[in-house]
Structure formats: structure tokens, C-alpha cells
CSV table of C-alpha atoms and ligand atoms in Angstrom, one decimal:
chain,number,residue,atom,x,y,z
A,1,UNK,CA,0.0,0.0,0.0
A,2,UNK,CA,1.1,3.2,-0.8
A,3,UNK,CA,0.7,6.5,1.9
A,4,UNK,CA,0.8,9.7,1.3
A,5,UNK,CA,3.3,11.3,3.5
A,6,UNK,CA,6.5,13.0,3.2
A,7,UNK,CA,10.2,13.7,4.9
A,8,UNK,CA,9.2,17.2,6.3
A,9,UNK,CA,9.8,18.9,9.8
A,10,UNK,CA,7.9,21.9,10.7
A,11,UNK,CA,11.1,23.9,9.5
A,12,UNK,CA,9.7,22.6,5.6
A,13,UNK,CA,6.3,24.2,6.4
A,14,UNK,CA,5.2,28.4,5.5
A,15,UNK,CA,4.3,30.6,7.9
A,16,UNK,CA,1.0,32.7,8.1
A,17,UNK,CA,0.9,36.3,8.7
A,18,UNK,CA,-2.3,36.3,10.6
A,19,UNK,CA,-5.1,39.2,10.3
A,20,UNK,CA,-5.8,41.2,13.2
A,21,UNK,CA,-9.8,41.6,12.1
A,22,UNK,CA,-12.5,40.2,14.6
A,23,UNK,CA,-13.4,36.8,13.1
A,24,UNK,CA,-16.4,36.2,11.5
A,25,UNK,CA,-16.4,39.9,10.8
A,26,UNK,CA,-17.8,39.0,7.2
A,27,UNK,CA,-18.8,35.4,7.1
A,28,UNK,CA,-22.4,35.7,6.2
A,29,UNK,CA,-25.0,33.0,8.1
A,30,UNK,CA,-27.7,31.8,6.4
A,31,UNK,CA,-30.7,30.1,8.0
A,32,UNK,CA,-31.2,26.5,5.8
A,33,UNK,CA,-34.7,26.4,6.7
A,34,UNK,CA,-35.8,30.2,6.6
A,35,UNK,CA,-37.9,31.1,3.7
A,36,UNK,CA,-35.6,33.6,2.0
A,37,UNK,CA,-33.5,31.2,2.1
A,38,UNK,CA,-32.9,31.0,-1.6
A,39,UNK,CA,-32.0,34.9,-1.8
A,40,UNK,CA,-29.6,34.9,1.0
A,41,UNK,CA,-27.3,32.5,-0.1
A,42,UNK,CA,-27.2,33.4,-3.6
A,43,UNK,CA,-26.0,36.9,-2.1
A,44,UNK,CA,-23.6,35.2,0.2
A,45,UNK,CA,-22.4,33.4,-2.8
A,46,UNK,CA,-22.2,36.7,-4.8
A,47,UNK,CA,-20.2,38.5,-2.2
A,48,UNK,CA,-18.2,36.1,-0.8
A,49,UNK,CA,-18.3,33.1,-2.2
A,50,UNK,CA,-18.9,31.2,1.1
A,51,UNK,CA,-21.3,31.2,4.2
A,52,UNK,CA,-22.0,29.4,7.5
A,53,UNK,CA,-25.4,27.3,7.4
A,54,UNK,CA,-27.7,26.8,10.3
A,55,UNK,CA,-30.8,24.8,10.9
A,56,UNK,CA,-29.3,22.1,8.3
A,57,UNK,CA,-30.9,19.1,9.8
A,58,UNK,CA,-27.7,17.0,10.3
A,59,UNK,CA,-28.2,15.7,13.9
A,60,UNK,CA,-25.5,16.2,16.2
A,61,UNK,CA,-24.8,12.8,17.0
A,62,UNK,CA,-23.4,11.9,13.2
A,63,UNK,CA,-21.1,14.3,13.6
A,64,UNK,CA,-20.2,13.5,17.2
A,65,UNK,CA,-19.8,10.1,16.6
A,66,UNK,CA,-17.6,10.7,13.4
A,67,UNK,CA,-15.3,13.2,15.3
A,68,UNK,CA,-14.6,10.7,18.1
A,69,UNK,CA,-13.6,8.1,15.5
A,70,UNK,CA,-11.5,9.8,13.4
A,71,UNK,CA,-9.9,10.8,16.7
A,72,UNK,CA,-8.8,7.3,17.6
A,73,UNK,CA,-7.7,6.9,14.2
A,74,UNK,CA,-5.6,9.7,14.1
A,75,UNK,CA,-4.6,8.5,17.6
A,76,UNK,CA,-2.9,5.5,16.5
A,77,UNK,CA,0.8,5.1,15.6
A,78,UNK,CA,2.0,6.1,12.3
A,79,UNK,CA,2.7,2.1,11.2
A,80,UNK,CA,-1.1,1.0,12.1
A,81,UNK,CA,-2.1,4.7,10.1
A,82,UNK,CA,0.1,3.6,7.3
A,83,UNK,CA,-1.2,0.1,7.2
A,84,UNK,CA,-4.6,1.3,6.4
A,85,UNK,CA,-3.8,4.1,3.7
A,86,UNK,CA,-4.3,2.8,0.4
A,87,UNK,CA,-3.1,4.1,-3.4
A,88,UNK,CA,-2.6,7.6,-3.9
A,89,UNK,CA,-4.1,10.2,-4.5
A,90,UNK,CA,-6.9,8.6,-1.9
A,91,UNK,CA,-6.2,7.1,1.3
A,92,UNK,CA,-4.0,8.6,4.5
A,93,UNK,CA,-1.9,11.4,4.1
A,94,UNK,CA,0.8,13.3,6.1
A,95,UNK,CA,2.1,16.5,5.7
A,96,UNK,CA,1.9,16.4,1.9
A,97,UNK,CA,-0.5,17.7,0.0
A,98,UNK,CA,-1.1,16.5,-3.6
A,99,UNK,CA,1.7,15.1,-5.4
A,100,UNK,CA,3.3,19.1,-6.4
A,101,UNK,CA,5.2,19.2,-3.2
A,102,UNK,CA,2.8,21.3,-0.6
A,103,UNK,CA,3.5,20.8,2.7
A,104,UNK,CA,1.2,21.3,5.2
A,105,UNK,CA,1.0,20.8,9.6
A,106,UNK,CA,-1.8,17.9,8.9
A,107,UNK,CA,-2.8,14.9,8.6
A,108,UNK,CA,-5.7,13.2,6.8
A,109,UNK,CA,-7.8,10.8,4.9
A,110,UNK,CA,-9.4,11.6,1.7
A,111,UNK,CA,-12.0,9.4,0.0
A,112,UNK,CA,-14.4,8.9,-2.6
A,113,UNK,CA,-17.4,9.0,-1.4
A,114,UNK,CA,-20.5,6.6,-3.4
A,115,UNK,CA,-20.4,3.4,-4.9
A,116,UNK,CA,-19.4,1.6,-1.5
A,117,UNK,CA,-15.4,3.1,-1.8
A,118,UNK,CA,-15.7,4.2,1.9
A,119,UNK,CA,-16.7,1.0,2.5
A,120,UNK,CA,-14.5,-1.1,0.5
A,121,UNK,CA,-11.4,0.9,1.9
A,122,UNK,CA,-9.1,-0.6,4.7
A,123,UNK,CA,-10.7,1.8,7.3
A,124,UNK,CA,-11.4,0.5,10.8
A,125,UNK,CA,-15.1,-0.7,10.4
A,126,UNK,CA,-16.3,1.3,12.9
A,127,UNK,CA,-14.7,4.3,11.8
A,128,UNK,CA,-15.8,3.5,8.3
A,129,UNK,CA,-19.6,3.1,9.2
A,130,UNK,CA,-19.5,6.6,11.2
A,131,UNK,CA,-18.2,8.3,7.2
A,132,UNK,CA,-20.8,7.3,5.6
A,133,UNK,CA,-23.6,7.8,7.6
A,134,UNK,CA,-22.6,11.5,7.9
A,135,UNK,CA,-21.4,11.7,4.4
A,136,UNK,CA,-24.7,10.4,3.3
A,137,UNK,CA,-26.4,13.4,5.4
A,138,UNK,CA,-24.1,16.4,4.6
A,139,UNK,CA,-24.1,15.3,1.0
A,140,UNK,CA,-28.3,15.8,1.4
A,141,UNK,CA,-27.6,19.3,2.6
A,142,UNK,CA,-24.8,20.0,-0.2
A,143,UNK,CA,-27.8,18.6,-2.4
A,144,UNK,CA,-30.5,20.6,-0.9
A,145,UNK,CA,-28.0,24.1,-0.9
A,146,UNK,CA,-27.1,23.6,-4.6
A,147,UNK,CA,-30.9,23.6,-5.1
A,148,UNK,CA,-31.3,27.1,-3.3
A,149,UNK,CA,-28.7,28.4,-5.3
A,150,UNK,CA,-30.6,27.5,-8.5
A,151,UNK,CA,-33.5,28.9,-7.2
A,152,UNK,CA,-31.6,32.2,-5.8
A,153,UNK,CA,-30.5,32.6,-9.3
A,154,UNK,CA,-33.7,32.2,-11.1
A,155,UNK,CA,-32.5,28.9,-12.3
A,156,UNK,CA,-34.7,25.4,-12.5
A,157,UNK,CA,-34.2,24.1,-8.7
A,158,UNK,CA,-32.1,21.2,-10.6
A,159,UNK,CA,-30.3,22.8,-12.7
A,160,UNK,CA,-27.0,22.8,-10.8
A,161,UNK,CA,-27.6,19.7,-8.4
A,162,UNK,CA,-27.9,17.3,-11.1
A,163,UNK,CA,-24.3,18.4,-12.1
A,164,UNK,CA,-23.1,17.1,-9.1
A,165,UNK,CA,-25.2,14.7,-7.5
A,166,UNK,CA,-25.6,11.7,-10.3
A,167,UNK,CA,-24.3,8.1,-11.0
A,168,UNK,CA,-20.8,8.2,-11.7
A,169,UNK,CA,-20.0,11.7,-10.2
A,170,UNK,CA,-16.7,12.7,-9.0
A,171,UNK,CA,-17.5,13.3,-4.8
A,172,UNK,CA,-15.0,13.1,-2.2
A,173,UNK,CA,-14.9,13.2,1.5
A,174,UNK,CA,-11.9,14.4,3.2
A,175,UNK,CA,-10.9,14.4,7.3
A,176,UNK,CA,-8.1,16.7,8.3
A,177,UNK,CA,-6.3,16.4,11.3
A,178,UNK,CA,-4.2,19.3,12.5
A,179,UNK,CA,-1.8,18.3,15.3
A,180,UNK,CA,-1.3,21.2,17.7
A,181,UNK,CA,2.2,22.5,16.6
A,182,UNK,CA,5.0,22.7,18.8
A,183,UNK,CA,7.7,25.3,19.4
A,184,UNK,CA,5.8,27.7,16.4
A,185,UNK,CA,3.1,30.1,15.6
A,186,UNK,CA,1.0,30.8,12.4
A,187,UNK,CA,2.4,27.3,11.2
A,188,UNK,CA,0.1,26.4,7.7
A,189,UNK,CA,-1.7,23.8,8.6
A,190,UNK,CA,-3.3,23.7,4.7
A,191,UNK,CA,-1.8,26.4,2.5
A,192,UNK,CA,-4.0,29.1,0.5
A,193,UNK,CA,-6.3,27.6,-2.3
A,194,UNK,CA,-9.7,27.1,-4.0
A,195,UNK,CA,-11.9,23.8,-4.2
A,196,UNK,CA,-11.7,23.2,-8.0
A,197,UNK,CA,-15.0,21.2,-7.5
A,198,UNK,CA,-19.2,22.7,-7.7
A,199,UNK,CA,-19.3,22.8,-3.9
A,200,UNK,CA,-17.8,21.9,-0.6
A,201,UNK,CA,-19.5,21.6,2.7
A,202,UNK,CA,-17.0,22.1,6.1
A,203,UNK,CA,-17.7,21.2,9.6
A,204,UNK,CA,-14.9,21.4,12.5
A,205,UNK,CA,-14.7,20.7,15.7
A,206,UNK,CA,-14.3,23.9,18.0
A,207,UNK,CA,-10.6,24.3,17.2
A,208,UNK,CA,-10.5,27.8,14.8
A,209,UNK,CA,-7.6,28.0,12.0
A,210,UNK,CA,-10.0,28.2,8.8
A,211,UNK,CA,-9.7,31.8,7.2
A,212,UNK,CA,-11.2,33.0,4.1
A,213,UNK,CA,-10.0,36.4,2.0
A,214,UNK,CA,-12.7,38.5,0.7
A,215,UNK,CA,-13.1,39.9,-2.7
A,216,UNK,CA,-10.7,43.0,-1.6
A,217,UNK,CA,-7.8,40.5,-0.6
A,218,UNK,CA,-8.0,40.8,3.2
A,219,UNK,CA,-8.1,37.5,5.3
A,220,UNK,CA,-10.9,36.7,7.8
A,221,UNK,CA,-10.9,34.4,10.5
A,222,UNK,CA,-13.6,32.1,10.9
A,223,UNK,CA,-14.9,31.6,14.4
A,224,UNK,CA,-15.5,27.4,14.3
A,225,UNK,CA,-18.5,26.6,15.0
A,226,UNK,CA,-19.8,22.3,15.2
A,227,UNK,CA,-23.4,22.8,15.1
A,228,UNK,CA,-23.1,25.2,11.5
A,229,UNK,CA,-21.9,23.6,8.4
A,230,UNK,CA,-19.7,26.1,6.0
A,231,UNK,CA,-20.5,26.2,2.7
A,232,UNK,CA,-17.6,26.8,0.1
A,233,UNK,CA,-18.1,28.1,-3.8
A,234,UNK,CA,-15.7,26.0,-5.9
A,235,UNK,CA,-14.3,26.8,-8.9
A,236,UNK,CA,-16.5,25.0,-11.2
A,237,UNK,CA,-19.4,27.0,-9.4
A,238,UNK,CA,-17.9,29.9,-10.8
A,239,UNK,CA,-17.7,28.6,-14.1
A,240,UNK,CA,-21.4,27.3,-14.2
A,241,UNK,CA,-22.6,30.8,-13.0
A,242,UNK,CA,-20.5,32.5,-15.3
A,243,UNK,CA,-18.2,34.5,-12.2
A,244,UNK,CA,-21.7,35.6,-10.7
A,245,UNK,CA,-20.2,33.4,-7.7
A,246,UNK,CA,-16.6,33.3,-6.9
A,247,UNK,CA,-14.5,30.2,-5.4
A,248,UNK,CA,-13.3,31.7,-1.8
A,249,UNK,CA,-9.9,31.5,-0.9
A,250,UNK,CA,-9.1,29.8,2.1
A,251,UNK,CA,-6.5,28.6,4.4
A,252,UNK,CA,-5.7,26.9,7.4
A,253,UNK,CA,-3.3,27.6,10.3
A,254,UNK,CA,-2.2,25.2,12.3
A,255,UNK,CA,-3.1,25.2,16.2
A,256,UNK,CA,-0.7,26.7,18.6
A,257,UNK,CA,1.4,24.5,21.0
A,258,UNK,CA,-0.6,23.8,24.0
A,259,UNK,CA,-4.5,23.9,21.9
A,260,UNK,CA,-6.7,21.1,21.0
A,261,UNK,CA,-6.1,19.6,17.4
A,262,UNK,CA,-8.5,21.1,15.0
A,263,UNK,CA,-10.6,18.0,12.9
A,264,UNK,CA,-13.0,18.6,10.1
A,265,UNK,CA,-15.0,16.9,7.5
A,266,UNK,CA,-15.1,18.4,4.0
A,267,UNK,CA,-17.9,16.9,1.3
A,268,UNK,CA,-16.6,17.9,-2.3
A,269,UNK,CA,-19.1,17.5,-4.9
A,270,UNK,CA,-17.8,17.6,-8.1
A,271,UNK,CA,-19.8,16.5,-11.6
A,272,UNK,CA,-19.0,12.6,-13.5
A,273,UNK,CA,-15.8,13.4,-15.5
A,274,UNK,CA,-17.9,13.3,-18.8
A,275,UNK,CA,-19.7,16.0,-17.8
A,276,UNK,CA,-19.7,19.1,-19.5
A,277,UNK,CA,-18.6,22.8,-17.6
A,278,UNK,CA,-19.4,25.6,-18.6
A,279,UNK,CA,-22.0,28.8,-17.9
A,280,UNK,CA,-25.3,27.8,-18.2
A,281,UNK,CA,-27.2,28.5,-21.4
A,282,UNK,CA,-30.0,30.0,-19.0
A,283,UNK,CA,-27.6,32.7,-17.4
A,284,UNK,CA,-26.3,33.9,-21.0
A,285,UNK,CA,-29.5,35.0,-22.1
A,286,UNK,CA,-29.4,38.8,-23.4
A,287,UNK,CA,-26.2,38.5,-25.3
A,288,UNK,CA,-24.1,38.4,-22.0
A,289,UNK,CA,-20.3,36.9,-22.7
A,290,UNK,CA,-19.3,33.9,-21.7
A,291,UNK,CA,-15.9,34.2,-19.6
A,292,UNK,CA,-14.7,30.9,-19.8
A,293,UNK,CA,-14.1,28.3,-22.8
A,294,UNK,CA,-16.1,25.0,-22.0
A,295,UNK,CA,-14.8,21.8,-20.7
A,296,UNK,CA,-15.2,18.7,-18.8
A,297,UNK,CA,-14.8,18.0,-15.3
A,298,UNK,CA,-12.4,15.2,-16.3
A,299,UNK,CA,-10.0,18.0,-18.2
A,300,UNK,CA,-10.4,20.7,-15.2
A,301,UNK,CA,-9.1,18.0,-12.7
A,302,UNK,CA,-6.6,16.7,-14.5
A,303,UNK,CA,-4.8,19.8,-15.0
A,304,UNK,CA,-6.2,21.1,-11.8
A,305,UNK,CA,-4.0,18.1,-10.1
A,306,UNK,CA,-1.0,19.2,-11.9
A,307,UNK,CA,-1.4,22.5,-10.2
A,308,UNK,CA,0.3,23.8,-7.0
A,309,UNK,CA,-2.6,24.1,-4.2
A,310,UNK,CA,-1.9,28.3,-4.2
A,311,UNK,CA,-2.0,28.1,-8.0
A,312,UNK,CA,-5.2,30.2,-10.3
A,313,UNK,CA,-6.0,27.3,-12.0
A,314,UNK,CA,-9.5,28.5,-14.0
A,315,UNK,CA,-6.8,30.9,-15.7
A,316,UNK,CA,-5.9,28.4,-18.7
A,317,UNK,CA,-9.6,28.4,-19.4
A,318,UNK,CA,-10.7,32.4,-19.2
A,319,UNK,CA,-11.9,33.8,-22.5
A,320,UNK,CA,-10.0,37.1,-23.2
A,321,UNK,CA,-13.1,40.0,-22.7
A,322,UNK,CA,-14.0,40.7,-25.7
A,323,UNK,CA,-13.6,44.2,-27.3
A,324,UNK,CA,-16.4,46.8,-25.7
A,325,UNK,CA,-18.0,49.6,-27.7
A,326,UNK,CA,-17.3,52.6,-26.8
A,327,UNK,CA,-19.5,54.3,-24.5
A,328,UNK,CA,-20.2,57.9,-26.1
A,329,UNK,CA,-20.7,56.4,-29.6
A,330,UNK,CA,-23.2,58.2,-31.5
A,331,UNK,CA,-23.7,54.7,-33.6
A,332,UNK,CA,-24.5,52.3,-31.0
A,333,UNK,CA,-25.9,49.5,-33.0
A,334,UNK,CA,-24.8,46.5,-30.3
A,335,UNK,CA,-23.7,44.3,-32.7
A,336,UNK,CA,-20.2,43.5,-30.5
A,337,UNK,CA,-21.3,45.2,-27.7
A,338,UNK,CA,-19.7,42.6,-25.0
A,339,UNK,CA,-22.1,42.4,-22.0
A,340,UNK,CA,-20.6,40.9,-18.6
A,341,UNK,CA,-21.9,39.4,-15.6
A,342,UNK,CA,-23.4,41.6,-13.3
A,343,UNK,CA,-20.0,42.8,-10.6
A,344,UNK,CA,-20.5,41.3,-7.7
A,345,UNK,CA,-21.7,43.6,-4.5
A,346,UNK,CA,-19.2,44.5,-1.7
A,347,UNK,CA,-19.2,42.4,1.2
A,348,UNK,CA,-21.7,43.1,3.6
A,349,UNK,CA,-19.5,44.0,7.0
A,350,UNK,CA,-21.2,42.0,10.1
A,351,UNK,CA,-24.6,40.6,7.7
A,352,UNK,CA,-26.5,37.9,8.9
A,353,UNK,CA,-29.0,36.9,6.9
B,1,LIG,C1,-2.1,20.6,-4.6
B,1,LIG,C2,-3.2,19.9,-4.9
B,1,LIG,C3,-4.0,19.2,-3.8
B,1,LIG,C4,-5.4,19.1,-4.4
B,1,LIG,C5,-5.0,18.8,-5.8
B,1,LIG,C6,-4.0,19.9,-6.1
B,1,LIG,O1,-3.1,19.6,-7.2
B,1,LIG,C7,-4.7,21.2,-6.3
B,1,LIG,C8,-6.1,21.2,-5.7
B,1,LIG,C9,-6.1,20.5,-4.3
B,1,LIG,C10,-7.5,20.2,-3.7
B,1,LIG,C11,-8.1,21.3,-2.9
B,1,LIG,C12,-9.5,20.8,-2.4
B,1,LIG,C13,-9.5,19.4,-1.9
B,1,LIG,O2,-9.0,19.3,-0.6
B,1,LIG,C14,-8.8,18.5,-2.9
B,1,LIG,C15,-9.0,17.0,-2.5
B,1,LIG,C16,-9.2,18.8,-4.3
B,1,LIG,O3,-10.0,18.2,-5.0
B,1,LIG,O4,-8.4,19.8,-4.8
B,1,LIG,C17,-7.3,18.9,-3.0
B,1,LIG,C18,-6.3,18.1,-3.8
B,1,LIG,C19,-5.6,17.0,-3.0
B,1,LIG,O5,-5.4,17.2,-1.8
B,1,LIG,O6,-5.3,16.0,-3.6
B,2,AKG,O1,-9.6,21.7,7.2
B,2,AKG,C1,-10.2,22.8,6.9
B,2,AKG,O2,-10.9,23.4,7.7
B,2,AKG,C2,-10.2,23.2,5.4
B,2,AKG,C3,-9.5,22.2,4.5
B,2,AKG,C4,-9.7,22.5,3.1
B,2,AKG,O3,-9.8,23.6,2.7
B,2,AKG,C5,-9.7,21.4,2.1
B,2,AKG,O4,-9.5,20.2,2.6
B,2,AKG,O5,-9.8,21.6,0.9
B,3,FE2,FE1,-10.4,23.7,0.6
């Protein structure tokens, strides 16, 4: 069996310069069961691009019970860890990140969730049983949120869950384990980056360390919270919407010698690799341009895996803007007139929805 895990000392790892701001300054909340819900997180997704959720309906005790299992897993020695790893890129990982050489004060397991692979993994069975019963329910939510972002749009409710959420899609489940580190401070824990998939869905235990940077490039801590679930937009999100939503940065710093360990639980869905990315036909109504050049999910990840985690990696496939009229022309006939997305508003400071 092959493991994921690397020759690195903390020495290997980057440091963080952490913001001073208040956290959760601009992390918008939505309520899952409110009725505007719909509207409130398509604006959370238009200004930031991610949001806490309450009132998900994923009881307590999935999550509880997951926590204290991946616990004693991570609890065990490195040799019984490594004996249950199995073939990169899924399985247990230490300190490295992908295959480009990140480094990062973690570890974790990352699987592929449906089909029975959580099952059919090496896994102790008890930890095993406690994955997919919460997968199972956070990928419901994932569902049911993909569904209000249609809807928030003006979209069919479907039209982005069935991207995502079909036989033979690409959905993982990943567990990270960050160690409280010794002898340093603002040690990464898991370095800058977007999720290159449709959406992610985050719950940690009450150690903080997840930031996010907002659309004018400061970072924000986010308080942790284990009775919310955090929504992520990933990159193919962006796509799909045509940049109406953004993938959020985000980052992870390590805990301080002498904390608790910070664990959480990240559902990825992504589309089947066949599938086909690009801005909905709907949402390019009115002539509006299409920022980025179409393609599957199976092209995005494969070059996406090629990629450094810190790396742009929608860049390759951005359409160059194509050549506005100019405004005081006394001809204005719109025949090349380019017409963009809507901008995105400015993040709302404090807004809970
Ligand atoms: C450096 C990398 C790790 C990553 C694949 C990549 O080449 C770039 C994207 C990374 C990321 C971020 C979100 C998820 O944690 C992840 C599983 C994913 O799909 O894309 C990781 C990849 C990974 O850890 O293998
Ligand atoms: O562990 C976290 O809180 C976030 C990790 C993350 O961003 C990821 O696994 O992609
Ligand atoms: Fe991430």
C-alpha cells in the first residue's frame, strides 16, 4: 500500500501572517430552513463566495460520533495509520499535500465517497460506518443548498444539483487532522487555495484556523463553530454561473502549542468526469459573454492536479473579454457590444441573513 506522507519537519512548512480583524467579521450566516432562504445565499455566494449554514438538519450525534472516531484513528501510531492508507491520491496522508510538493502541519484521509469506496477501503469498520452515515447526510444538505442556489439565481431548482449529484459523479470526503504544533506560531496547517469542485461543505470541531480572503484581498478568521456547516463556492461553481459566484480563498493555520487539534469533515461534490462545464445557457440570455471556454470536469481536474494548491488554476480556461463599444458612440448599433456578468456587490460587513 502506498501512503501519502513526506520527509518534512515543521522547518519545511510556511508561515502565516495572521489578520488582526475580529473573526467572523464578514462570514455571512444563512438560515437553511428560513424562507428567503434562496435569496440569502445566492447573495452570500455573490459577495463572498462562502457562508456558515444553520438549521441544516444533520443531527448532532453523526457528527459527534464521526469526530470521536477519526480521533482514535488519528490516535494511533503512524505504522497501524500507514497500514490502512491505500493508493494515492486517496487514502492517509501526512504533511503532503497533492503530489506538487505542498506541505502542510496535517494529517488526513481523503476518500471517494459513493459506490461503496468508503466501505471497501481498509478503514477501521467502525470508523468506516461513522463516514458514511454522515457523508450520506451532509451530502443531502450539499444537495438541498445547490438547489437554493438555483433557485436564488432564477434557475430550475435542478439545474446545478444534477451536475453534481448523479451516477458516476466525482464526490469526495476528506478528514483533516491538525496536530497542535510545537515550538511555532502561524504554522500552515493547509496552504492558500480554492476547491476546484461545484461545492464543498466544512464542519470542524471547536478548534478555529479556517480563514477566508474577501473579494478586496483581506483574510478573515472564521470563528469554528460544530453545530453550523460552512458552505464553500468551488471553482466549477464559478464557471457554471458565469463568475456571478466566486471560489473563496481559504486557508488553514495550524493550532498553537498547547491547543486542542482542529478535525473537520469536507464533502466535495464535483460532476462525473464526462460531464460538461461551462456557464449555463439560462444565465447567457441577453447577449451576455461567456468568460470561460467550456470543458469537462475530467479535463479541469486533471490539470487542476497538476497545479500547486496556491496556483489560479480556472486561468488556462478564461476567454480574453471581448472588445467593448465605446460608450459615447453616437452609432451604438450592439452588434459586438460585450455584455458581462453583473460585478458582484461589496461584502456586507457583520450581515447575517
Ligand atoms: C495541490 C493539490 C492538492 C489538491 C490537488 C492539487 O493539485 C490542487 C487542488 C487540491 C485540492 C483542494 C481541495 C480538496 O482538498 C482536494 C482533494 C481537491 O480536490 O483539490 C485537494 C487536492 C488533493 O489534496 O489531492
Ligand atoms: O480543514 C479545513 O478546515 C479546510 C481544509 C480545506 O480547505 C480542504 O480540505 O480543501
Ligand atoms: Fe479547501
Amino acid at each position: 500500500m502506498v501512503a501519502i506522507t513526506v520527509p518534512c519537519t515543521i522547518d519545511h512548512i510556511p508561515r502565516v501572517k495572521c489578520p488582526k480583524g475580529t473573526a467572523n467579521a464578514t462570514v455571512p450566516t444563512v438560515d437553511l430552513s428560513a424562507p428567503g432562504a434562496a435569496a440569502a445565499v445566492a447573495d452570500a455566494c455573490r459577495a463572498v463566495g462562502f457562508f456558515r449554514a444553520t438549521n441544516h438538519g444533520v443531527p448532532a450525534a453523526l457528527a459527534d460520533a464521526l469526530e470521536a472516531r477519526a480521533g482514535a484513528f488519528f490516535a494511533m501510531p503512524l505504522a497501524d495509520k500507514l497500514e490502512h492508507a491505500s493508493a494515492r491520491p486517496l487514502g492517509y496522508g501526512s504533511k503532503s499535500i497533492g503530489s506538487n510538493g505542498d506541505v502542510g502541519w496535517l494529517e488526513y484521509l481523503l476518500l471517494a465517497v459513493g459506490s461503496g469506496s468508503v466501505q471497501a477501503s481498509s478503514l477501521p469498520q467502525s470508523l468506516r460506518a461513522a463516514l458514511e452515515e454522515y457523508t450520506a447526510a451532509v451530502r443531502e444538505v450539499g444537495g438541498r443548498v445547490l438547489e437554493l442556489m438555483a433557485e436564488g439565481l432564477g434557475l430550475d431548482r435542478g439545474a446545478l444539483r444534477r451536475m453534481v449529484q448523479v451516477a458516476g459523479s466525482d464526490e469526495l470526503v476528506r478528514v483533516n487532522h491538525y496536530p497542535a504544533c510545537p515550538l511555532a506560531s502561524g504554522v500552515t496547517g493547509f496552504g492558500e487555495h480554492t476547491d476546484p469542485q461545484v461545492v464543498s461543505v466544512l464542519r470542524s470541531n471547536r478548534t478555529g484556523g479556517l480563514q477566508i480572503m474577501l473579494r478586496d484581498g483581506r483574510w478573515v478568521p472564521v470563528a469554528p463553530d460544530p453545530t453550523s456547516l460552512f458552505i464553500n463556492v468551488g471553482d466549477s461553481l464559478q464557471v457554471l454561473t458565469n463568475g456571478r459566484f466566486r471560489s473563496v480563498k481559504h486557508r488553514v493555520v495550524a493550532p498553537d502549542a498547547g491547543k486542542h487539534s482542529r478535525l473537520s469533515v469536507i464533502y466535495f461534490g464535483g460532476p462525473a468526469p464526462s460531464q460538461r462545464i461551462g456557464p449555463l445557457p439560462e444565465l447567457l440570455r441577453d447577449g451576455e459573454q461567456s468568460l470561460y471556454r467550456d470543458f469537462t470536469w475530467g479535463e479541469y481536474k486533471k490539470a487542476a492536479y497538476k497545479t500547486r494548491l496556491g496556483d489560479n488554476r480556472l486561468a488556462p480556461f478564461e476567454l480574453p473579454a471581448a472588445v467593448m463599444e465605446p460608450s459615447n458612440s453616437d452609432h451604438h448599433c450592439g452588434t459586438n457590444a460585450a455584455v458581462r456578468p453583473p460585478p458582484p456587490p461589496p461584502p456586507h460587513v457583520g450581515q447575517v441573513y
